[in-house]
Coordinates of C-alpha atoms and ligand atoms in Angstrom, one line a residue:
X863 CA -18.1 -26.3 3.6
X864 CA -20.1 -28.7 1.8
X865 CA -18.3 -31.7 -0.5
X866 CA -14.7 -30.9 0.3
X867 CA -15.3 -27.7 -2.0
X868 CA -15.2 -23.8 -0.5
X869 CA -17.5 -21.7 -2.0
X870 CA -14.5 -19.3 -2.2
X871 CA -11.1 -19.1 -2.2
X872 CA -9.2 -15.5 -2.4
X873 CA -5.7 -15.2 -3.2
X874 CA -4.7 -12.3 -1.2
X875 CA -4.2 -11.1 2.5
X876 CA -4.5 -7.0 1.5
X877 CA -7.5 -4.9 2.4
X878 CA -9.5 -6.1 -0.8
X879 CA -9.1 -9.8 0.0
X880 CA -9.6 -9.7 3.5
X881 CA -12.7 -7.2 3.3
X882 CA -14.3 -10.0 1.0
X883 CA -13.4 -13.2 2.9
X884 CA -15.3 -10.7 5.8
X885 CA -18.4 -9.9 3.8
X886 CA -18.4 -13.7 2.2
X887 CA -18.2 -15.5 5.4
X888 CA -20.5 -13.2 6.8
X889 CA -23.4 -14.2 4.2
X890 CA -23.1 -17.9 5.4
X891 CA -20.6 -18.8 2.5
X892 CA -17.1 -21.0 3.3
X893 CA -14.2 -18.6 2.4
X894 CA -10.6 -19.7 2.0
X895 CA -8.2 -17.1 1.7
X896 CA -3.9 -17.2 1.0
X897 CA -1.8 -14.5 1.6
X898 CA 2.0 -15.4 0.4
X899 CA 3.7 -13.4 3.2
X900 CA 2.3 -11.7 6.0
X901 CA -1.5 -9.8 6.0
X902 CA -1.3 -6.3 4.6
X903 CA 2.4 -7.2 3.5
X904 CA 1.7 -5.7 0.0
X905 CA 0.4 -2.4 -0.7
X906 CA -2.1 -2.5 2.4
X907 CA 0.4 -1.4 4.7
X908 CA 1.9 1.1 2.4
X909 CA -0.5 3.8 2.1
X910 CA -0.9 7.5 3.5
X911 CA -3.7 5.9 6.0
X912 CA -6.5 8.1 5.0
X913 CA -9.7 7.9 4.6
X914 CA -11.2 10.0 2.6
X915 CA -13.0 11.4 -0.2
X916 CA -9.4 12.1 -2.0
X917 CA -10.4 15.9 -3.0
X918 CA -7.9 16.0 -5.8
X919 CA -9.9 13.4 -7.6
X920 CA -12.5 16.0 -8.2
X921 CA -10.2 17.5 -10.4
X922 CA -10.0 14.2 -12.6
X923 CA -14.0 14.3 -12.3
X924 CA -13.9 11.1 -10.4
X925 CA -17.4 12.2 -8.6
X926 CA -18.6 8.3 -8.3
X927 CA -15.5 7.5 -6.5
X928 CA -15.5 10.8 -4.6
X929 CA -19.2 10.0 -3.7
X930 CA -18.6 6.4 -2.4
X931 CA -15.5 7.1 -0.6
X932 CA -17.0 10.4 1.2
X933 CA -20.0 8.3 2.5
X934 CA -17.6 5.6 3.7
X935 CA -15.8 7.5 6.0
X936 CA -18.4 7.9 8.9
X937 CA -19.2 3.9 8.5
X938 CA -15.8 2.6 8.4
X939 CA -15.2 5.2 11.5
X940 CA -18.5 3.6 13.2
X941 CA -17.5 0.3 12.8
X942 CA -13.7 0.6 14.1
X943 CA -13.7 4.1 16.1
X944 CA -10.1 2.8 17.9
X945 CA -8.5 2.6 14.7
X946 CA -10.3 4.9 12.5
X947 CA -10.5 8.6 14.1
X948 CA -11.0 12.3 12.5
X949 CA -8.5 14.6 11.6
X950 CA -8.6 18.1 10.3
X951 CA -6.3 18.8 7.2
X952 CA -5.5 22.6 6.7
X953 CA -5.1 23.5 3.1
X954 CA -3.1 26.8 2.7
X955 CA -3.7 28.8 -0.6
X956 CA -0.3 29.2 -2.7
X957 CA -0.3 32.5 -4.7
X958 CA 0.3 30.9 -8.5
X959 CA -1.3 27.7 -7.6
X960 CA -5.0 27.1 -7.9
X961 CA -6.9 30.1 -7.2
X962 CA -8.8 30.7 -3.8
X963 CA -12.2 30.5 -5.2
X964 CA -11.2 26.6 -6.9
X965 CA -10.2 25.7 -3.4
X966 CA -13.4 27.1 -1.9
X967 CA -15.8 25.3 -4.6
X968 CA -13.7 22.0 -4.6
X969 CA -14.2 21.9 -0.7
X970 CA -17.9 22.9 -1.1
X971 CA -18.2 20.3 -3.2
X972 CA -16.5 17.7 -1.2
X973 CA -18.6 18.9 2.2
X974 CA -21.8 17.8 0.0
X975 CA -21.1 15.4 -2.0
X976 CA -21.3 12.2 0.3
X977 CA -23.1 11.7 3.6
X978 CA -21.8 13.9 6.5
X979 CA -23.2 13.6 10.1
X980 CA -20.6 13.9 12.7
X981 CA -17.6 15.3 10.9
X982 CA -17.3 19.3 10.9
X983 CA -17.4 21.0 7.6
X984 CA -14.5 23.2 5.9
X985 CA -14.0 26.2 7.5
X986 CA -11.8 29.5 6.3
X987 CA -8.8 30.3 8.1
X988 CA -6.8 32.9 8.5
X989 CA -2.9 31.8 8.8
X990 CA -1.7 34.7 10.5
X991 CA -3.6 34.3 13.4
X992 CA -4.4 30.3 13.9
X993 CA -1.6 28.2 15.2
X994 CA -1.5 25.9 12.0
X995 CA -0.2 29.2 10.3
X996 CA 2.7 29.4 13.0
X997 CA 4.9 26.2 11.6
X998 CA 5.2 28.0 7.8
X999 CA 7.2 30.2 6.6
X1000 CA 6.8 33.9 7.7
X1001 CA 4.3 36.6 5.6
X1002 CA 3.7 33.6 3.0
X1003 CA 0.7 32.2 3.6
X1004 CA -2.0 33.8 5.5
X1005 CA -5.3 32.5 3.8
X1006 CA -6.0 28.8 4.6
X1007 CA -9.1 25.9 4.8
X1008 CA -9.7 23.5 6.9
X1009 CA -11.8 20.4 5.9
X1010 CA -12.2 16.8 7.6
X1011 CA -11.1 13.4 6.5
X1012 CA -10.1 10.3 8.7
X1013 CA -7.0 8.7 9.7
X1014 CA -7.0 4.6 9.9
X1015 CA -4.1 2.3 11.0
X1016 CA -4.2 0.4 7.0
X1017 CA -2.4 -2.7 8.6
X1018 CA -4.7 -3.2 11.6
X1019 CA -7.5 -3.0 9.4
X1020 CA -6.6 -5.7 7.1
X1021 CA -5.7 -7.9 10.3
X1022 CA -9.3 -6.8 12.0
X1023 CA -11.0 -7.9 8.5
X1024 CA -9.0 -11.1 8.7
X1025 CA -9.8 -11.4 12.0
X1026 CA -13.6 -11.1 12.1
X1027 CA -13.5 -13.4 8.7
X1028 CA -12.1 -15.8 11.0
X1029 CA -14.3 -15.7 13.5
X1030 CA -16.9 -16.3 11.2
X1031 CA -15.8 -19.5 9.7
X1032 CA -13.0 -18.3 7.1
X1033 CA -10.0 -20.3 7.0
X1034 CA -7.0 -17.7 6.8
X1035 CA -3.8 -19.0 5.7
X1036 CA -1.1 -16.6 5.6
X1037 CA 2.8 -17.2 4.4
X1038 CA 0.7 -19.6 2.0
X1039 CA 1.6 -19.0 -2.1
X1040 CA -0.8 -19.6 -4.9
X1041 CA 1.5 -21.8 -7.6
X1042 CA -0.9 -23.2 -9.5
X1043 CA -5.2 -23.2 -10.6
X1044 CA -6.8 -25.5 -12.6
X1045 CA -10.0 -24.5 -14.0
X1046 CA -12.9 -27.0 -14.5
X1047 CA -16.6 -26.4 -15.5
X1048 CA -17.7 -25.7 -12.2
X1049 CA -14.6 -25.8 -9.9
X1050 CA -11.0 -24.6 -9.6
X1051 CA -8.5 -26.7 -7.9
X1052 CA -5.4 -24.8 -6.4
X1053 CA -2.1 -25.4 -5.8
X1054 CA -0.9 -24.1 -2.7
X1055 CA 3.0 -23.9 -1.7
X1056 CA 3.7 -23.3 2.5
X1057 CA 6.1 -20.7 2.6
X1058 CA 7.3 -21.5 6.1
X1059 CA 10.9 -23.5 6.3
X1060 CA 9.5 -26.7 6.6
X1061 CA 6.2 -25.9 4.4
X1062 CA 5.0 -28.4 1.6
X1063 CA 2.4 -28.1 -1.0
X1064 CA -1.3 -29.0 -0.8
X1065 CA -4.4 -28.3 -3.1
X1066 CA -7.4 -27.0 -2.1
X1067 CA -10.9 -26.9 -4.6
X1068 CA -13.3 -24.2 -5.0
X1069 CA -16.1 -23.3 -6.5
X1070 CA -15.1 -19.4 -7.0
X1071 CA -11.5 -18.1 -7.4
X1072 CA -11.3 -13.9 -6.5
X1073 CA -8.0 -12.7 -7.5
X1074 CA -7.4 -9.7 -4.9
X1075 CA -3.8 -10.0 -5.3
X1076 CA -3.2 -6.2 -5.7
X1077 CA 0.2 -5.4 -7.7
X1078 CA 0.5 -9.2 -8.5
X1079 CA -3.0 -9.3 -10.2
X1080 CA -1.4 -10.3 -13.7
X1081 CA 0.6 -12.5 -11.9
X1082 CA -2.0 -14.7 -10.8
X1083 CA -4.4 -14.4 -13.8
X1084 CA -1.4 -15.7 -15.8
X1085 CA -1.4 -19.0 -13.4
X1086 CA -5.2 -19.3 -14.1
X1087 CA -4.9 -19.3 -17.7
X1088 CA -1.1 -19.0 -18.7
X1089 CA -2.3 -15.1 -20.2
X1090 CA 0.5 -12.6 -20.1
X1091 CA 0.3 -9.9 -17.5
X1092 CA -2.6 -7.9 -18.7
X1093 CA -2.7 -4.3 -19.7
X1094 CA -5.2 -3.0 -17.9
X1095 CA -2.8 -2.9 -14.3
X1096 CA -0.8 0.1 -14.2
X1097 CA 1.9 -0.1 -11.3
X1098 CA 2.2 3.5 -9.8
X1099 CA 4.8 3.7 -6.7
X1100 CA 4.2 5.7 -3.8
X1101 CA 6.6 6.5 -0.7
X1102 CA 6.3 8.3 2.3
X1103 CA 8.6 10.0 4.9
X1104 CA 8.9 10.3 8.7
X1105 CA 10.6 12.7 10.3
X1106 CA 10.9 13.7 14.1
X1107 CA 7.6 15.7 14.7
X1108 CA 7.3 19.1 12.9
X1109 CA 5.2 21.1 15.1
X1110 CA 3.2 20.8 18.2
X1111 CA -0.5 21.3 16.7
X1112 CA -2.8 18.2 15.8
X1113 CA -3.7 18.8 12.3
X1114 CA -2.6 17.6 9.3
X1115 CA -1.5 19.7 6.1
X1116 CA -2.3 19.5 2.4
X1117 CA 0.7 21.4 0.3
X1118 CA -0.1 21.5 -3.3
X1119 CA 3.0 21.8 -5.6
X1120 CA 4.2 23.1 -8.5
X1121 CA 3.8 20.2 -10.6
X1122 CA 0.4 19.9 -9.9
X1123 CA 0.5 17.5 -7.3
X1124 CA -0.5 17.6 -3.5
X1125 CA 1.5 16.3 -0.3
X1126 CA 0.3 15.4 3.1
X1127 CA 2.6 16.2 6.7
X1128 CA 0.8 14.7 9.2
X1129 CA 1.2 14.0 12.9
X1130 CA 2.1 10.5 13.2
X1131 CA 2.6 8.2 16.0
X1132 CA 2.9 11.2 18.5
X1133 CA 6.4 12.1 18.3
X1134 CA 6.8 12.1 14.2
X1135 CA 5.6 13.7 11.2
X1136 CA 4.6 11.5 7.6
X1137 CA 5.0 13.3 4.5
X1138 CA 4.2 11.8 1.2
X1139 CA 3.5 10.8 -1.2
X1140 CA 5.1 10.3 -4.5
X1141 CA 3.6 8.9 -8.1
X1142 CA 5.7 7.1 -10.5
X1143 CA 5.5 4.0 -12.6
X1144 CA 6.8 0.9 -11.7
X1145 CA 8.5 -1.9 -13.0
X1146 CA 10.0 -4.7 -11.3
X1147 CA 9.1 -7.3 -8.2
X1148 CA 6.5 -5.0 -6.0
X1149 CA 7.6 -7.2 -2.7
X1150 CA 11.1 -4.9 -3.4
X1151 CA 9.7 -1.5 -3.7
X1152 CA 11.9 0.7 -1.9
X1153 CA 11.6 4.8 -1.7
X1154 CA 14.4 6.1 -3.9
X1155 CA 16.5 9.1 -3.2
X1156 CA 15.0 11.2 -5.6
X1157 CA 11.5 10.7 -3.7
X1158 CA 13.2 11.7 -0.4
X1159 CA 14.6 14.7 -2.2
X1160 CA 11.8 15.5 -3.3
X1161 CA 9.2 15.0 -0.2
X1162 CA 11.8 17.1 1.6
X1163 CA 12.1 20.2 -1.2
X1164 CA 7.9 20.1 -1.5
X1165 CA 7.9 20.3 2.6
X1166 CA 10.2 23.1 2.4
X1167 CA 8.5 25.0 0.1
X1168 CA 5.5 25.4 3.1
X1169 CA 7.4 25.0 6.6
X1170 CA 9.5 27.8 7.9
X1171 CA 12.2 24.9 8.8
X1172 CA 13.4 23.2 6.0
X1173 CA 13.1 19.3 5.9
X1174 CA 16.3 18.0 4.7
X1175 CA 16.8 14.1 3.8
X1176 CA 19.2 14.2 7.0
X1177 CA 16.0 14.1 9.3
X1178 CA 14.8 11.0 7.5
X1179 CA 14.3 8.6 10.5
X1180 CA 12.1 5.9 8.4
X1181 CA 10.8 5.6 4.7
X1182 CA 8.1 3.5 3.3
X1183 CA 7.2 2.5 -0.3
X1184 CA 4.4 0.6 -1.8
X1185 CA 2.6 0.1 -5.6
X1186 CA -0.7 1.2 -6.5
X1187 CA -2.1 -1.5 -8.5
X1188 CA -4.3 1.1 -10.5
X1189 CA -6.8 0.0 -13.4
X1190 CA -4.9 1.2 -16.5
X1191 CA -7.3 3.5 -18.3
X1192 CA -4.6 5.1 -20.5
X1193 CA -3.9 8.3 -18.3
X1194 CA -0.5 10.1 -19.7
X1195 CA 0.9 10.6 -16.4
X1196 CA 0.8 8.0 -13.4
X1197 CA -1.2 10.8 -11.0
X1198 CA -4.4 11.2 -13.1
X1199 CA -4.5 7.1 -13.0
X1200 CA -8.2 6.3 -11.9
X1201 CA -8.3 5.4 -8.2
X1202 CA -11.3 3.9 -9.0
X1203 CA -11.5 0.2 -9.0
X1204 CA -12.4 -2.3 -11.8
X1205 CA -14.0 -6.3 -11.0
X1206 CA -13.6 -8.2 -14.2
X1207 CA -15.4 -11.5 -13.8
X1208 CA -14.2 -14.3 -16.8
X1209 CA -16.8 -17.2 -16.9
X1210 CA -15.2 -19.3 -19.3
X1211 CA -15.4 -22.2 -16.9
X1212 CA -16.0 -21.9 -12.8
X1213 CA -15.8 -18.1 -12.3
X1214 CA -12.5 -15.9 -11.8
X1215 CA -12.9 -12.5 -10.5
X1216 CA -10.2 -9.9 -10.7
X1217 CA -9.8 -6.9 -8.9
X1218 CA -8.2 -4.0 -10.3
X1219 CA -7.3 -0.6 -8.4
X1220 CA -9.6 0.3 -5.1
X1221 CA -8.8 2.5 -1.9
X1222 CA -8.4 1.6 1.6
X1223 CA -11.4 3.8 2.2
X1224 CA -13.8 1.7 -0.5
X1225 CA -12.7 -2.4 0.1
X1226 CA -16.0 -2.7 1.9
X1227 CA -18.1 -1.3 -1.2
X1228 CA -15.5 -3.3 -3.4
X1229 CA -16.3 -6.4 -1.5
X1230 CA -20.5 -5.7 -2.0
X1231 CA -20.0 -5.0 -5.1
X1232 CA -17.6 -7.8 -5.9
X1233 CA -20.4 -10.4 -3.9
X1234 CA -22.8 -9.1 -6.1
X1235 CA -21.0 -9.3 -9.6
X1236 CA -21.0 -13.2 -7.7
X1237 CA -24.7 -13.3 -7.1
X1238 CA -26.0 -15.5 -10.0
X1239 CA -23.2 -17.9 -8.5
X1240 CA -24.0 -17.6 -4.9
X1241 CA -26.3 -19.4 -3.3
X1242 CA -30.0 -17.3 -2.3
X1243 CA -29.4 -17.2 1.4
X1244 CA -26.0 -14.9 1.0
X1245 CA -27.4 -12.6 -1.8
X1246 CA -29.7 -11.6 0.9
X1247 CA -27.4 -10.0 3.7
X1248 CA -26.1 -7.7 1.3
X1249 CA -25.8 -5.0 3.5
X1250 CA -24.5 -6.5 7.2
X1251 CA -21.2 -5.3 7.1
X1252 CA -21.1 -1.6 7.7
X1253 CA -23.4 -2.7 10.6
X1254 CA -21.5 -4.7 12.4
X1255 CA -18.0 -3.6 14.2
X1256 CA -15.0 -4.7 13.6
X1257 CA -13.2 -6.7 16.6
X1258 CA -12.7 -4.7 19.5
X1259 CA -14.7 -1.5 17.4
X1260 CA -18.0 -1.9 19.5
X1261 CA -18.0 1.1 21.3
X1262 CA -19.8 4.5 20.6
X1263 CA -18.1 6.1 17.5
X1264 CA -17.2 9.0 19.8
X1265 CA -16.3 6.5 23.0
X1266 CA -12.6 6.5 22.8
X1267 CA -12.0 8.6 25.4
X1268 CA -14.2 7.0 28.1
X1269 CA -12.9 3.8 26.8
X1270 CA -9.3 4.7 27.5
X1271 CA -10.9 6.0 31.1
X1272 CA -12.4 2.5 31.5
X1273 CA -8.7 1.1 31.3
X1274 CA -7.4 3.2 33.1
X1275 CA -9.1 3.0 35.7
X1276 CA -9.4 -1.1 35.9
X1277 CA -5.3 -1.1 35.0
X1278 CA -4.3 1.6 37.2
X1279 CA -0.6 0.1 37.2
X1280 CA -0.7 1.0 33.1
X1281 CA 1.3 3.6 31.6
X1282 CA -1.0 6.2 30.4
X1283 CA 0.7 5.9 27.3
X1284 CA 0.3 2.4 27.4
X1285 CA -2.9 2.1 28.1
X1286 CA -3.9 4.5 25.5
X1287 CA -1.7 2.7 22.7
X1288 CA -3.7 -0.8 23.7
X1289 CA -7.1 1.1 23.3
X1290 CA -6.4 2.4 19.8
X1291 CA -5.0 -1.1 18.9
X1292 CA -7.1 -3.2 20.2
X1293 CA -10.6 -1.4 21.0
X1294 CA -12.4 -3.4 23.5
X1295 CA -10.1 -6.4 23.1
X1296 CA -7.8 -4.8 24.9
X1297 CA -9.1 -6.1 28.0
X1298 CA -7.9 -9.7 26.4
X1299 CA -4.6 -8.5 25.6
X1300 CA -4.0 -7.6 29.4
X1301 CA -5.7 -11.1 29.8
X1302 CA -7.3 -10.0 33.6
X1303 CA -3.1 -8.8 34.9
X1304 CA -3.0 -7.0 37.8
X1305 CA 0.5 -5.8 37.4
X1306 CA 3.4 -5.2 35.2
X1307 CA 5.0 -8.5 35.6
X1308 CA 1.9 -10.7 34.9
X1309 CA 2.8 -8.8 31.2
X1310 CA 5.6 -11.1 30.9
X1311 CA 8.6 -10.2 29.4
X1312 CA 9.4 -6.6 28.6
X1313 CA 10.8 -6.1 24.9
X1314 CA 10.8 -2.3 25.0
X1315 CA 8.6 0.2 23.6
X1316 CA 6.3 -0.7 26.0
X1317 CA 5.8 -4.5 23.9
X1318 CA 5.3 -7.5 26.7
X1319 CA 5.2 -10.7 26.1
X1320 CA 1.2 -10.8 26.3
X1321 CA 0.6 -8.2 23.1
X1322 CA 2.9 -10.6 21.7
X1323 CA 1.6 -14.1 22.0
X1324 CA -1.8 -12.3 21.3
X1325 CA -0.9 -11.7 18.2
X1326 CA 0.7 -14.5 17.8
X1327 CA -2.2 -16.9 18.4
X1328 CA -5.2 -13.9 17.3
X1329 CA -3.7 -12.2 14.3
X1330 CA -1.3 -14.5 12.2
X1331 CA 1.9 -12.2 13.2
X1332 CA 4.8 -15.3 12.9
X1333 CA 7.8 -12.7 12.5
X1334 CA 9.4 -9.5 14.2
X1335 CA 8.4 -7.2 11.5
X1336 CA 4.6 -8.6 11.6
X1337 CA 4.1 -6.8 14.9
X1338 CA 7.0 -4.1 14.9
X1339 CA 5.9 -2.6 11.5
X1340 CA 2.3 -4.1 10.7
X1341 CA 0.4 -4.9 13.6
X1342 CA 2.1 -2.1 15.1
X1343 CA 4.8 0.6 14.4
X1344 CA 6.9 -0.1 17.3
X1345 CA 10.2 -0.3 15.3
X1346 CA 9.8 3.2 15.3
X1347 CA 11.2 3.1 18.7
X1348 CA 12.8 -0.6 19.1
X1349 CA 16.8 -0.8 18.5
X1350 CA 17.9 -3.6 15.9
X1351 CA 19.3 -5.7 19.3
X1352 CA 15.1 -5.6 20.8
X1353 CA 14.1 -6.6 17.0
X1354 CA 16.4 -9.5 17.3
X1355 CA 15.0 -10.4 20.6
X1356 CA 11.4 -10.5 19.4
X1357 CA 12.5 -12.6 16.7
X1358 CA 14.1 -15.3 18.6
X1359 CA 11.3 -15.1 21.2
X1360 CA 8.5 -15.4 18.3
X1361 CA 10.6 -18.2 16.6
X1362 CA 10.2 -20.0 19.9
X1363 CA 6.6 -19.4 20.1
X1364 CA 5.6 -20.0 16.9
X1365 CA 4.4 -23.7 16.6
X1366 CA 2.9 -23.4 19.6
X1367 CA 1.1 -20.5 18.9
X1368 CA 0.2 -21.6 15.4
X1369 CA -1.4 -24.6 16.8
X1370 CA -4.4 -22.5 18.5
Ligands
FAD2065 C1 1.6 5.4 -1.6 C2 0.2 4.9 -1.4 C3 -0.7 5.7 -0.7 C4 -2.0 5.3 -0.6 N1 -2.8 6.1 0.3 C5 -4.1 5.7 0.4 C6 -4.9 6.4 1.3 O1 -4.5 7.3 2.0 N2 -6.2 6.0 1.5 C7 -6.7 5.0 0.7 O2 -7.9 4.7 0.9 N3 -6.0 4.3 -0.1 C8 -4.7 4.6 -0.3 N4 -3.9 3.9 -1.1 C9 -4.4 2.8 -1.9 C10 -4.5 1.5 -1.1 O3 -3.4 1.3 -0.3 C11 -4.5 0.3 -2.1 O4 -5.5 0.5 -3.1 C12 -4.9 -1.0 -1.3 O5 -4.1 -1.2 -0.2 C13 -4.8 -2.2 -2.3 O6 -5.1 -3.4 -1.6 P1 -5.1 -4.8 -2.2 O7 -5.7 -5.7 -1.2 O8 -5.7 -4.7 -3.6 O9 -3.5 -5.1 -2.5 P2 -2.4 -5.6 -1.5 O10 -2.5 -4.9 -0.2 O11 -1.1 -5.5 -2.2 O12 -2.8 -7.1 -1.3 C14 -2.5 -8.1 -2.2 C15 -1.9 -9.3 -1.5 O13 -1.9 -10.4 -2.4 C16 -0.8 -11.2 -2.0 N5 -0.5 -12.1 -3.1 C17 0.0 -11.7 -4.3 N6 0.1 -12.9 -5.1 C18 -0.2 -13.9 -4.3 C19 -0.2 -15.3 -4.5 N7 0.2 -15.9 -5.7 N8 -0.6 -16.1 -3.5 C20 -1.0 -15.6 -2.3 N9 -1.0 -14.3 -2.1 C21 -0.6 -13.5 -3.1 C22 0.3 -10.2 -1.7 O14 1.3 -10.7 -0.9 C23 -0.5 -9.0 -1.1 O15 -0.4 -9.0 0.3 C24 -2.5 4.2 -1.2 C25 -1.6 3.4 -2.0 C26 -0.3 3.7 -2.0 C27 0.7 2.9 -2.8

């Protein structure tokens, strides 16, 4: 940073902001980002984790989004193959629903439509003889298609963005609010509040402000300019389900519904199935989106309608909820919302760039194209590397995209005193960086202490000191999804233990 002044500051720790502070500091410029909570607290840890084309966008004729997000899959895959990995989704025709020949062209289409190398094209089933058939109910579906998409840990990826900003020269200041921007000719200067117990205020200047703050967009362009919320964010809420695992197979299912929308069941965290999600417009605080008991109901009755056990809200074991911040292009109902995503750039004075809507499976397109609505502003050197980031792996992502196995083999074999569960939970965490989790151990009890679920204290201070996690429920839900398996009294434990830690951690 030259003069005291970043180049760029970002308000936002989601996927968007963190995918830009990556690109940005990776083009040579000083990036300062502030997330109010945790990374990936908002909607970035809320999402159905796919990555993918989104077939039912075709419907909407969304064929640029469709395009872009199709290509991205085998990059973002390449670039983080421990916590990006294929998955086949099994799409059963409903009789009344859309015909088979529809389903056939729409997954013709979406096998051509962006760049496929390694993933296997759609293929026909037949439901009365494959084992995905065998979880639905009896004589009712027996024509099916089976297509490929990707699965991705959403938190991990924000924290891995964060991460590799970081290492890169970004400063990265989480539980750290945006109150205040002042906007002169050429530079903003920002009020920052510290959200911690004993946090104060400071300011900070820049020469760029992005807005990536995803449901609370209007929020912060009303600081920047004291403008009312603006209409172009539409607030869509989506929830999810997870249950005690459905069947035995490891694909995923697509149900379409009556209403016209689709559902996804699929295998999660070993022992569980997801199902979601829902659409519905939102009002209120998006920090206290909560899955309502008409979304469970409903999850559960669409589930039903396809598995030959009924899903009841009884076998609810966890729910989550987040809010689409979409770009508000007038749709009638919430579902035909564009996913696409919108950059506004206001130049009244030093520049503000907003960013409206975007997927998990498109930040790193969002943050190319977001650098390059920048150019004029930029200085030569990072218009140059436009294209580095697809290139270059994520930390602990450079292995062969089809490595995971022998890396899990390497482990394995240099931790023989692992768990193989264990062992193969801290690959597809950590990648390669697994190795400095374990931190050269050679045994259990050089892991420190034990806080269940297979947690030591090692993952823990790891994280503490490598990927901003302060609080119980940054590793046991975020970084992780441990609290699946941790009773409240282990939560508690990891709390007191990380409130310990946490200055001296913080200081690293
Ligand atoms: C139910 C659901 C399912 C989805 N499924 C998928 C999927 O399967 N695949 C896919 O590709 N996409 C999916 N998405 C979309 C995707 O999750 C979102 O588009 C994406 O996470 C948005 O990221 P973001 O960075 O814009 O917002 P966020 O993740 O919400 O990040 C914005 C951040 O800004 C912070 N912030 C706000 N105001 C301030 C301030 N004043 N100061 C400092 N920080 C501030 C917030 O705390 C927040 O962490 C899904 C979304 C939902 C809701």
């Amino acid at each position: 940073m030259s003069d005291g002044i970043y180049d760029l500051a970002i308000i936002g720790g989601g996927i968007n902001g963190c995918g830009i502070a990556r690109d940005a500091a990776g083009r040579g410029l000083s990036v300062y980002l502030c997330e109010q909570s945790d990374l990936a607290s908002g909607t970035s840890s809320a999402a159905t984790k796919l990555i993918h084309g989104g077939l039912r966008y075709l419907e909407n004729y969304e064929f640029r989004l469709v395009h872009e997000a199709l290509a991205e899959r085998e990059v973002l895959w390449r670039m983080a193959p421990h916590i990006i990995w294929p998955l086949r989704f099994v799409l059963p025709y409903h009789r009344g629903l859309r015909p088979a020949w529809l389903l056939r062209l729409g997954l013709f289409i979406y096998d051509h439509l962006g760049g496929r190398r390694l993933l296997p094209a759609t293929r026909t089933l037949d439901l009365t003889k494959d084992a995905t058939g065998r979880p639905l109910k009896p004589g009712q579906y027996k024509l099916g298609f089976e297509y490929s998409d990707c699965w991705v840990e959403d938190a991990r990826l924000v924290a891995l963005n964060a991460q590799d900003a970081a290492e890169r020269g970004a400063v990265i200041a989480t539980r750290t609010r945006l109150v205040t921007a002042e906007r002169g000719a050429d530079v903003w200067r920002l009020g920052l509040q510290d959200r911690r117990p004993a946090g104060g205020t400071k300011t900070i200047s820049a020469r760029i402000l992005v807005n990536a703050a995803g449901p609370w967009v209007g929020d912060v362009l009303a600081l920047t300019e004291g403008r009312d919320a603006p209409a172009s964010v539409r607030l869509v809420q989506g929830s999810h389900i997870v249950v005690r695992r459905l069947y035995e197979h490891d694909r995923c299912y697509i149900f379409q519904n009556a209403d016209n929308r689709i559902i996804f069941a699929i295998p999660f965290e070993n022992d569980f199935t997801l199902i979601g999600t829902t659409d519905s417009d939102y009002v209120g605080d998006p920090a206290a989106v909560k899955a309502t008991a008409a979304e469970i109901e409903y999850l559960c009755a669409a589930a039903s309608e396809y598995f030959a056990a009924a899903v009841t809200p009884a076998d609810v074991v966890w729910t989550y909820s987040g809010v689409r911040p979409l770009y508000d292009d007038g749709a009638v109902e919430a579902q035909s919302t564009t996913r696409d995503y919108v950059l506004e750039l206001d130049t009244k004075g030093a520049p503000l760039l907003s960013i409206f809507g975007g997927k998990i499976t498109t930040y790193r397109r969002l943050a190319q194209h977001a650098l390059e609505k920048l150019a004029s502003y930029l200085p030569a050197a990072a218009q140059s590397q436009r294209d580095w980031s697809g290139r270059t792996p994520l930390p602990g992502g450079d292995f062969p995209v089809q490595g995971f196995e022998t890396l899990v083999t390497d482990l394995r074999r240099d931790y023989p005193w692992l768990d193989a569960g264990h062992c193969r939970r801290l690959a597809r965490a950590y990648g390669t960086r697994a190795r400095t989790v374990l931190a050269g151990a050679t045994g259990k009890a050089a892991l420190g202490r034990d806080f269940g679920g297979g947690l030591y204290e090692a993952e823990v201070l790891y994280l503490m000191r490598s990927e901003w996690a302060e609080q119980a429920a940054d590793i046991v839900w975020r970084r992780s999804k441990l609290g699946l398996r941790l009773s409240v009294d282990q939560i508690a434990a990891l709390e007191s233990f990380m409130a310990e830690h946490v200055q001296e951690c913080a200081a690293q």
